[in-house]
Amino acid sequence: MHIRDGVIERIETDADDEEQFRACLRGRSYRQRLYHRDRLIYPLRRTGERGEGKFERISWDEALGAIASELKRVKETYGNQSIFYIGYSGGHGQLHGMRAAYRLLNKFGGCTKTWGGASHEGGIFASMATYGTLSTGNTRDDLPNSKLIIMWGWNPAETIWDTNTSLRLAEAKEKGTRIVSVDPRLTSSTATFAHKWIPIKPCTDTAALIAMTYVIIDGGLYDEKFLDRYTVGFDRYRAYVMGEEDGLPKTPRWAEEICGVPAGTFEQLARDYATAKPAALIAGWGPGRTAYGEQYHRAAMVLAAMTGNIGIHGGNAAGFERSYGSRNMHGFSAGKNPLEVDGPVRKDALMLRGGTTSTAVRVHVSRIWDAMLKGRSGGYPADYKLLYVTNANPLNQFPHTNKGVEAIRKMEFVVVHEQFMTATARYADILLPVNTIMERNDIAQPWLSAPYYIYLNKVVESVGESKTDFQISSELAPHLGVDDYSDLDEEGWLRKSVESSEDIEDYDEFKKAGKHVVKLPEPYVSFEAQIEDPEKNPFSTPSGKIEIYSELLADMENPLIPPVPKYIEPEEGPDDPLRGEFPLQLITTHFRRRVHSVFENVPWLAELEPDAMWINPVDAEPRGIKEGDPVKIFNQRGTVVMPARVTERIIPGVVNIHEGAWFSPDSEGVDRGGCANVLTADKHSPGGAFISNTSLVQVEKEET
Ligand SMILES: Nc1nc2c(c(=O)[nH]1)N[C@H]1C(S)=C(S)[C@@H](COP(=O)(O)OP(=O)(O)OC[C@H]3O[C@@H](n4cnc5c(=O)[nH]c(N)nc54)[C@H](O)[C@@H]3O)O[C@H]1N2
Ligand SMILES: Nc1nc2c(c(=O)[nH]1)N[C@H]1C(S)=C(S)[C@@H](COP(=O)(O)OP(=O)(O)OC[C@H]3O[C@@H](n4cnc5c(=O)[nH]c(N)nc54)[C@H](O)[C@@H]3O)O[C@H]1N2
Ligand SMILES: [Mo]
């Protein structure tokens, strides 16, 4: 940060001699977000109708007083369960983030929360069922050790993952690693790194992976010793794959019909994967965000096991991808929600059951609007009256936005802590201004716990009257009669985090350096111990082995959660009769110039790439759609109008909208902002996956 008179003038990126952590586009343009003229700078109270966007300035005292009195009223009248708290991904630091307000509400007697991670719940479910853990990944510096990397629905050049994933892919490619990408879109990652692009229809990946399994079994290419020693249930799976169970062999020809990929392509890929040891199948999260997302993840993990690519350098367990995870920091916590009598949802077997039985105070993240509209009469555990949102933009980011508008209007009271007037913030009764990462101290760990830490030094004073969520909650606590919210201040909590870490010795040195890199003697590989000595180090599954067949899943007796991975035809998938009306499959991917809805209003980033719906010329031409034309994208849930990008970089029959564009309905209720969730279904997979890549739409040229 180049600062003059307390103002950031310019942002440069890391230029250390050591390995550099180069800032992404969003980091480099943060100045334009921080000083944006639309920043919320003082507390606001609604004056018009909800959603109309009319507010008046009030003092912090008035704002906190109003919130406290409503929280107390709702608690006394309806009980704590009626307070619905949504905290999400805005801010992932050790201290500043969604835990601050959650901690306060827990100390106030508890609240309802969401379950089901939007990112990766299907993969979490599958990883727990198969390996009994989420720590299944290798550090990225292991990628160059692979002979073959399959990027399956993975676009790290744009979604970054950890800072140097692209560098590692480049190193692998230079070293001669073959890279194949399986994705409905030709992404920047594919264009840059892959030798081959295999376009596939969304929601059909499980069939593809099962057909590859068929080829490997049929050709006797599997690692029999590995299967015998480390896994259970291969025979049961083989019976399904070869068709002994249901009379339908899952051949590449079978998959060709479903996936839109020539049978020979799967045959080749399967042979290559089985023989190119070590090979890394990276099962990205996008394909998991589909109707039966957990089946895709299970099928990928089993394939990794069949080829013995687990626990070795250059391999990959195709699981959740957390690496080096055991040394996470522990500092500030939300504490226990007193209403959560069954314990947290996400614990071992209990978590596995999350897909069918969530605890009394959790609503799946895809069902929140339905729950708020129907409450007990719809079979939900409570009637919801007060919505408290921090670090999130649920109206924009959770499915079925139009239903969300209805639901949020029905609430008795809505509080939002925000930096900007987001879609959700517009519906607040009290809106509190929050500062940004540049205006406070915090510690961040990279995604999926790669081996480094970043100290986020405060560089400028808070804009206007904005505060951290932690400050707000600390100040709100006495109004609620909570006198034990926190005995530490910001610095105290951050020191405590560092003390809890096995990696960092000296807090002050870390703060001064701004980063701490853990020097590992060699790339970290998950399950090395289990593979070296399985008797001493069993897998943390019930059988102690990799579970190709899972008793835990069998016990659920749900045909939609089979004990071995299976392809199940999805609603709104490629064979749904609804295709008559809505013939195109919609995927909603993450965009390089935003983090979800964040950064949408940054001018530099807007110049980078216009927001547009991707459509193949095969689908565009008969509709008379040309590059840049405004198009209407619609289904039974809503209508979006945005420009078209006509490109062969997307498979025919599929359109893509980048998630996160700002919901901006016109007077007819048509969204002119390009918000993907106007179109997505508010359902989840049986295992709990967010299914934002499974919906059908129609597209027409918008008549102007
Ligand atoms: N720039 C940027 N980076 C981000 C984020 C962001 O918003 N912007 N968000 C962060 C967060 S919170 C998350 S959870 C991650 C998400 O990271 P990912 O889940 O990896 O990101 P996506 O873009 O949703 O999906 C990855 C790829 O999967 C493909 N895909 C979608 N559906 C299917 C399918 O059915 N089959 C196959 N084979 N491929 C499919 C997409 O075309 C895309 O190229 O990204 C993180 N990184
Ligand atoms: N259709 C579709 N929908 C998706 C996805 C998809 O792939 N397709 N991806 C899903 C995924 S993986 C995720 S993780 C979710 C993300 O869902 P959200 O977390 O709801 O999305 P964001 O847009 O990141 O919203 C975070 C908000 O927090 C605010 N914020 C930032 N810092 C702070 C802070 O310190 N305090 C407070 N109070 N607020 C702050 C930002 O201004 C922003 O408005 O979206 C999901 N939605
Ligand atoms: Mo996410």
Coordinates of N, CA and C in Angstrom, one line a residue, residues 200-360:
I200 N -18.3 -31.3 -21.6 CA -19.3 -32.3 -21.1 C -20.6 -31.6 -20.7
K201 N -21.7 -32.3 -20.8 CA -22.9 -31.7 -20.3 C -22.9 -31.6 -18.8
P202 N -23.4 -30.5 -18.2 CA -23.4 -30.4 -16.7 C -24.3 -31.5 -16.1
C203 N -24.1 -31.8 -14.9 CA -24.9 -32.8 -14.1 C -24.7 -34.2 -14.6
T204 N -23.8 -34.5 -15.5 CA -23.7 -35.9 -16.0 C -22.3 -36.5 -15.6
D205 N -21.5 -35.8 -14.8 CA -20.1 -36.2 -14.6 C -20.1 -37.6 -13.9
T206 N -21.1 -37.9 -13.1 CA -21.0 -39.2 -12.4 C -21.1 -40.3 -13.4
A207 N -21.9 -40.1 -14.4 CA -22.0 -41.2 -15.5 C -20.6 -41.3 -16.2
A208 N -19.9 -40.2 -16.4 CA -18.6 -40.2 -17.1 C -17.6 -41.0 -16.2
L209 N -17.6 -40.7 -14.9 CA -16.6 -41.3 -14.0 C -16.9 -42.8 -13.9
I210 N -18.2 -43.1 -13.9 CA -18.5 -44.6 -13.8 C -18.2 -45.3 -15.0
A211 N -18.3 -44.7 -16.2 CA -17.9 -45.3 -17.4 C -16.4 -45.5 -17.5
M212 N -15.7 -44.5 -16.9 CA -14.2 -44.7 -16.9 C -13.9 -45.9 -16.0
T213 N -14.7 -46.0 -14.9 CA -14.5 -47.2 -14.0 C -14.7 -48.5 -14.8
Y214 N -15.7 -48.5 -15.6 CA -16.0 -49.7 -16.4 C -14.8 -50.0 -17.3
V215 N -14.2 -49.0 -17.9 CA -13.1 -49.3 -18.8 C -11.9 -49.9 -18.0
I216 N -11.7 -49.3 -16.8 CA -10.6 -49.8 -16.0 C -10.8 -51.2 -15.5
I217 N -12.0 -51.5 -15.1 CA -12.3 -52.9 -14.7 C -12.2 -53.9 -15.9
D218 N -12.9 -53.5 -16.9 CA -12.9 -54.3 -18.1 C -11.5 -54.6 -18.7
G219 N -10.7 -53.7 -18.6 CA -9.3 -53.8 -19.1 C -8.4 -54.4 -18.0
G220 N -8.9 -54.7 -16.8 CA -8.0 -55.2 -15.8 C -6.9 -54.2 -15.4
L221 N -7.2 -52.9 -15.5 CA -6.2 -51.9 -15.3 C -6.2 -51.4 -13.8
Y222 N -7.0 -52.0 -12.9 CA -7.0 -51.4 -11.6 C -5.9 -52.0 -10.7
D223 N -5.7 -51.3 -9.6 CA -4.6 -51.7 -8.7 C -5.2 -52.7 -7.7
E224 N -5.1 -54.0 -7.9 CA -5.8 -54.9 -7.1 C -5.2 -55.0 -5.7
K225 N -3.9 -54.8 -5.6 CA -3.2 -54.9 -4.3 C -3.7 -53.7 -3.4
F226 N -3.8 -52.5 -4.0 CA -4.3 -51.4 -3.3 C -5.7 -51.6 -2.8
L227 N -6.5 -52.1 -3.7 CA -7.9 -52.3 -3.3 C -8.1 -53.3 -2.2
D228 N -7.3 -54.3 -2.2 CA -7.4 -55.4 -1.2 C -6.9 -54.8 0.2
R229 N -5.9 -54.0 0.1 CA -5.2 -53.6 1.3 C -6.0 -52.4 2.0
Y230 N -6.5 -51.5 1.2 CA -6.9 -50.2 1.8 C -8.4 -49.9 1.6
T231 N -9.1 -50.8 0.9 CA -10.5 -50.4 0.7 C -11.5 -51.5 1.0
V232 N -12.8 -51.1 1.2 CA -13.8 -52.1 1.3 C -14.9 -51.9 0.3
G233 N -15.5 -52.9 -0.2 CA -16.7 -52.8 -1.0 C -16.5 -52.7 -2.5
F234 N -15.3 -53.0 -3.0 CA -15.1 -52.9 -4.4 C -16.0 -53.8 -5.2
D235 N -16.2 -55.0 -4.7 CA -17.0 -56.0 -5.4 C -18.5 -55.5 -5.6
R236 N -19.0 -54.9 -4.6 CA -20.4 -54.3 -4.7 C -20.4 -53.3 -5.8
Y237 N -19.4 -52.5 -5.8 CA -19.4 -51.4 -6.8 C -19.2 -52.0 -8.2
R238 N -18.3 -53.0 -8.3 CA -18.1 -53.6 -9.6 C -19.4 -54.2 -10.2
A239 N -20.2 -54.8 -9.2 CA -21.5 -55.4 -9.7 C -22.4 -54.4 -10.3
Y240 N -22.4 -53.2 -9.7 CA -23.2 -52.1 -10.3 C -22.6 -51.6 -11.6
V241 N -21.3 -51.4 -11.6 CA -20.7 -50.8 -12.8 C -20.8 -51.8 -14.0
M242 N -20.6 -53.0 -13.8 CA -20.6 -54.0 -14.9 C -22.0 -54.4 -15.3
G243 N -23.0 -54.0 -14.5 CA -24.4 -54.3 -14.8 C -24.9 -55.6 -14.3
E244 N -24.1 -56.2 -13.4 CA -24.5 -57.5 -12.8 C -25.7 -57.2 -11.9
E245 N -25.8 -56.0 -11.4 CA -26.8 -55.7 -10.4 C -28.2 -55.4 -11.1
D246 N -28.1 -54.6 -12.1 CA -29.3 -54.1 -12.7 C -29.4 -54.4 -14.2
G247 N -28.5 -55.2 -14.7 CA -28.6 -55.6 -16.2 C -28.2 -54.5 -17.1
L248 N -27.6 -53.4 -16.6 CA -27.2 -52.3 -17.4 C -25.7 -52.0 -17.3
P249 N -24.9 -52.6 -18.2 CA -23.4 -52.3 -18.0 C -23.2 -50.8 -18.3
K250 N -22.4 -50.2 -17.4 CA -22.2 -48.7 -17.6 C -21.0 -48.4 -18.5
T251 N -21.2 -48.8 -19.7 CA -20.1 -48.7 -20.7 C -19.9 -47.2 -21.2
P252 N -18.8 -46.9 -21.8 CA -18.6 -45.6 -22.4 C -19.8 -45.2 -23.4
R253 N -20.3 -46.2 -24.0 CA -21.4 -45.9 -24.9 C -22.7 -45.4 -24.2
W254 N -22.9 -46.1 -23.0 CA -24.0 -45.7 -22.1 C -23.8 -44.2 -21.7
A255 N -22.5 -43.9 -21.4 CA -22.2 -42.6 -20.9 C -22.3 -41.5 -22.0
E256 N -21.9 -42.0 -23.2 CA -21.9 -41.1 -24.4 C -23.3 -40.4 -24.5
E257 N -24.3 -41.2 -24.4 CA -25.7 -40.7 -24.6 C -26.0 -39.6 -23.5
I258 N -25.6 -39.9 -22.3 CA -25.9 -39.0 -21.2 C -25.1 -37.8 -21.2
C259 N -23.8 -37.9 -21.4 CA -22.8 -36.8 -21.2 C -22.6 -36.0 -22.5
G260 N -22.9 -36.5 -23.6 CA -22.6 -35.8 -24.9 C -21.1 -35.8 -25.2
V261 N -20.4 -36.9 -24.7 CA -19.0 -37.0 -25.0 C -18.8 -38.4 -25.7
P262 N -18.0 -38.4 -26.8 CA -17.9 -39.7 -27.5 C -17.3 -40.7 -26.6
A263 N -17.8 -42.0 -26.8 CA -17.4 -43.1 -25.9 C -15.8 -43.3 -26.0
G264 N -15.2 -43.1 -27.1 CA -13.8 -43.3 -27.3 C -13.0 -42.3 -26.4
T265 N -13.5 -41.1 -26.2 CA -12.9 -40.1 -25.4 C -12.7 -40.6 -23.9
F266 N -13.8 -41.2 -23.4 CA -13.8 -41.8 -22.0 C -12.8 -43.0 -22.0
E267 N -12.9 -43.8 -23.0 CA -12.0 -45.0 -23.0 C -10.5 -44.5 -22.9
Q268 N -10.2 -43.5 -23.7 CA -8.8 -43.1 -23.7 C -8.4 -42.4 -22.4
L269 N -9.3 -41.6 -21.9 CA -9.0 -40.9 -20.6 C -8.9 -41.9 -19.5
A270 N -9.7 -42.9 -19.5 CA -9.7 -44.0 -18.4 C -8.3 -44.7 -18.5
R271 N -8.0 -45.1 -19.7 CA -6.7 -45.8 -19.9 C -5.5 -44.9 -19.4
D272 N -5.6 -43.7 -19.9 CA -4.5 -42.8 -19.5 C -4.4 -42.6 -18.0
Y273 N -5.5 -42.4 -17.4 CA -5.5 -42.2 -15.9 C -5.0 -43.4 -15.2
A274 N -5.4 -44.6 -15.7 CA -5.0 -45.8 -15.0 C -3.6 -46.2 -15.2
T275 N -3.0 -45.7 -16.2 CA -1.6 -46.2 -16.5 C -0.5 -45.1 -16.3
A276 N -1.0 -43.8 -16.1 CA 0.0 -42.8 -16.0 C 0.5 -42.5 -14.6
K277 N 0.6 -43.5 -13.8 CA 0.8 -43.3 -12.4 C 2.2 -42.5 -12.1
P278 N 2.3 -41.6 -11.2 CA 1.2 -41.0 -10.5 C 0.3 -40.0 -11.2
A279 N -1.0 -40.0 -11.0 CA -1.9 -39.1 -11.7 C -2.8 -38.4 -10.7
A280 N -3.0 -37.2 -10.9 CA -3.9 -36.4 -10.0 C -5.2 -36.1 -10.7
L281 N -6.3 -36.7 -10.1 CA -7.6 -36.3 -10.6 C -8.1 -35.3 -9.6
I282 N -8.2 -34.0 -10.0 CA -8.7 -33.0 -9.2 C -10.2 -32.8 -9.4
A283 N -11.0 -33.2 -8.5 CA -12.4 -33.2 -8.7 C -12.9 -31.8 -8.1
G284 N -13.1 -30.9 -9.1 CA -13.5 -29.5 -8.7 C -14.9 -29.5 -8.1
W285 N -15.3 -28.4 -7.6 CA -16.5 -28.2 -6.8 C -17.7 -27.9 -7.7
G286 N -17.5 -27.3 -8.8 CA -18.6 -26.9 -9.7 C -19.5 -28.1 -10.0
P287 N -18.9 -29.2 -10.5 CA -19.8 -30.3 -10.8 C -20.5 -30.9 -9.6
G288 N -19.9 -30.6 -8.4 CA -20.6 -31.1 -7.1 C -21.8 -30.2 -6.8
R289 N -21.8 -29.0 -7.3 CA -23.0 -28.1 -7.1 C -24.1 -28.5 -8.0
T290 N -24.5 -29.8 -8.0 CA -25.5 -30.3 -8.9 C -26.5 -31.2 -8.1
A291 N -27.6 -31.6 -8.7 CA -28.7 -32.3 -8.0 C -28.2 -33.5 -7.2
Y292 N -27.3 -34.3 -7.7 CA -26.7 -35.4 -6.9 C -25.2 -35.2 -6.8
G293 N -24.8 -34.0 -6.4 CA -23.4 -33.7 -6.4 C -22.5 -34.7 -5.6
E294 N -23.1 -35.3 -4.5 CA -22.2 -36.2 -3.7 C -21.9 -37.4 -4.5
Q295 N -22.7 -37.8 -5.5 CA -22.4 -39.0 -6.2 C -21.2 -38.8 -7.1
Y296 N -21.1 -37.6 -7.7 CA -20.0 -37.2 -8.5 C -18.7 -37.3 -7.7
H297 N -18.7 -36.7 -6.5 CA -17.5 -36.7 -5.6 C -17.2 -38.1 -5.2
R298 N -18.2 -38.9 -4.9 CA -17.9 -40.3 -4.5 C -17.2 -41.1 -5.6
A299 N -17.8 -40.9 -6.8 CA -17.3 -41.7 -8.0 C -15.9 -41.3 -8.3
A300 N -15.5 -40.0 -8.1 CA -14.1 -39.6 -8.3 C -13.2 -40.2 -7.3
M301 N -13.6 -40.2 -6.1 CA -12.7 -40.7 -5.0 C -12.5 -42.2 -5.2
V302 N -13.5 -42.9 -5.6 CA -13.3 -44.3 -5.9 C -12.4 -44.6 -7.0
L303 N -12.5 -43.7 -8.0 CA -11.6 -43.9 -9.2 C -10.1 -43.7 -8.7
A304 N -9.9 -42.7 -7.9 CA -8.6 -42.5 -7.3 C -8.1 -43.7 -6.6
A305 N -9.0 -44.3 -5.8 CA -8.6 -45.5 -5.0 C -8.3 -46.7 -6.0
M306 N -9.1 -46.9 -7.0 CA -8.9 -48.0 -7.9 C -7.6 -48.0 -8.6
T307 N -7.1 -46.7 -8.8 CA -5.8 -46.6 -9.5 C -4.6 -46.4 -8.6
G308 N -4.9 -46.5 -7.3 CA -3.8 -46.4 -6.3 C -3.2 -45.1 -6.2
N309 N -3.9 -44.0 -6.5 CA -3.3 -42.7 -6.6 C -3.4 -41.9 -5.3
I310 N -3.6 -42.6 -4.2 CA -3.9 -42.0 -2.9 C -2.6 -42.1 -2.0
G311 N -2.3 -41.0 -1.3 CA -1.2 -41.1 -0.4 C 0.2 -41.1 -1.0
I312 N 0.3 -40.8 -2.3 CA 1.6 -40.8 -2.9 C 1.8 -39.4 -3.6
H313 N 3.1 -39.1 -3.7 CA 3.4 -37.8 -4.4 C 3.0 -37.9 -5.9
G314 N 2.4 -36.8 -6.3 CA 1.9 -36.8 -7.7 C 0.5 -37.4 -7.9
G315 N 0.0 -38.0 -6.9 CA -1.4 -38.5 -6.9 C -2.4 -37.5 -6.4
N316 N -3.6 -37.9 -6.1 CA -4.6 -37.0 -5.5 C -5.8 -37.9 -5.1
A317 N -6.3 -37.7 -3.9 CA -7.4 -38.5 -3.4 C -8.7 -38.1 -4.0
A318 N -8.7 -37.0 -4.8 CA -10.0 -36.5 -5.4 C -11.0 -36.2 -4.4
G319 N -10.6 -35.8 -3.2 CA -11.6 -35.5 -2.1 C -11.8 -34.0 -1.9
F320 N -11.9 -33.7 -0.7 CA -12.3 -32.3 -0.3 C -11.2 -31.3 -0.6
E321 N -9.9 -31.8 -0.7 CA -8.8 -31.0 -1.1 C -8.2 -30.2 0.1
R322 N -8.6 -30.3 1.3 CA -7.9 -29.6 2.4 C -6.6 -30.3 2.6
S323 N -5.6 -29.5 2.7 CA -4.2 -30.0 2.9 C -3.6 -29.4 4.1
Y324 N -2.7 -30.0 4.7 CA -2.0 -29.4 5.8 C -2.9 -28.7 6.8
G325 N -4.1 -29.4 7.0 CA -5.2 -28.8 7.7 C -5.1 -28.9 9.3
S326 N -4.3 -29.8 9.8 CA -4.4 -30.0 11.2 C -3.9 -28.9 12.0
R327 N -3.2 -28.0 11.4 CA -2.6 -26.9 12.2 C -3.3 -25.6 12.2
N328 N -4.6 -25.7 11.9 CA -5.4 -24.5 11.8 C -5.3 -23.7 13.1
M329 N -5.4 -22.4 13.0 CA -5.4 -21.6 14.2 C -6.8 -21.7 14.9
H330 N -6.7 -21.5 16.3 CA -8.0 -21.4 17.0 C -7.9 -20.1 17.9
G331 N -8.7 -19.2 17.6 CA -8.8 -18.0 18.4 C -10.2 -17.7 18.8
F332 N -10.7 -16.6 18.2 CA -12.0 -16.2 18.4 C -13.0 -17.2 17.9
S333 N -14.0 -17.5 18.7 CA -15.0 -18.5 18.3 C -16.4 -18.0 18.5
A334 N -17.4 -18.6 17.8 CA -18.8 -18.2 18.0 C -19.4 -18.9 19.3
G335 N -18.7 -19.8 19.9 CA -19.2 -20.5 21.0 C -20.3 -21.4 20.6
K336 N -21.0 -21.9 21.6 CA -22.0 -22.9 21.3 C -23.4 -22.3 21.2
N337 N -24.2 -22.7 20.3 CA -25.6 -22.3 20.2 C -26.4 -23.1 21.1
P338 N -26.9 -22.4 22.2 CA -27.6 -23.2 23.2 C -28.8 -24.0 22.7
L339 N -29.3 -23.6 21.6 CA -30.5 -24.3 21.1 C -30.1 -25.6 20.4
E340 N -28.8 -25.7 20.1 CA -28.4 -26.9 19.3 C -28.1 -28.1 20.2
V341 N -29.2 -28.7 20.7 CA -29.1 -29.7 21.7 C -28.5 -31.0 21.1
D342 N -28.7 -31.2 19.8 CA -28.1 -32.5 19.2 C -26.6 -32.3 18.9
G343 N -26.1 -31.2 19.2 CA -24.7 -31.0 18.8 C -24.7 -30.5 17.4
P344 N -23.5 -30.0 17.0 CA -23.4 -29.5 15.6 C -23.7 -30.5 14.5
V345 N -24.2 -30.0 13.4 CA -24.6 -30.9 12.4 C -23.4 -31.6 11.8
R346 N -22.3 -30.9 11.6 CA -21.2 -31.4 10.9 C -20.2 -32.2 11.7
K347 N -20.6 -33.2 12.3 CA -19.7 -34.1 13.0 C -19.8 -35.5 12.6
D348 N -18.8 -36.1 12.0 CA -18.7 -37.5 11.6 C -20.0 -38.0 11.2
A349 N -20.5 -39.1 11.8 CA -21.7 -39.7 11.3 C -22.9 -38.8 11.4
L350 N -22.9 -38.0 12.4 CA -24.0 -37.0 12.5 C -24.1 -36.1 11.3
M351 N -22.9 -35.6 10.9 CA -22.8 -34.8 9.8 C -23.2 -35.5 8.5
L352 N -22.9 -36.8 8.4 CA -23.3 -37.6 7.3 C -24.8 -37.6 7.2
R353 N -25.4 -37.6 8.4 CA -26.9 -37.7 8.3 C -27.5 -36.3 8.1
G354 N -26.6 -35.3 8.0 CA -27.1 -34.0 7.8 C -28.0 -33.9 6.6
G355 N -27.8 -34.7 5.6 CA -28.6 -34.7 4.4 C -30.0 -35.0 4.6
T356 N -30.3 -35.8 5.6 CA -31.7 -36.2 5.8 C -32.3 -35.6 7.1
T357 N -31.5 -35.5 8.1 CA -32.0 -34.9 9.4 C -31.1 -33.8 9.9
S358 N -31.5 -32.6 9.7 CA -30.7 -31.5 10.3 C -31.3 -31.3 11.7
T359 N -30.5 -30.6 12.5 CA -31.0 -30.4 13.9 C -32.1 -29.3 13.9
A360 N -32.7 -29.2 15.0 CA -33.9 -28.4 15.2 C -33.7 -26.9 14.8

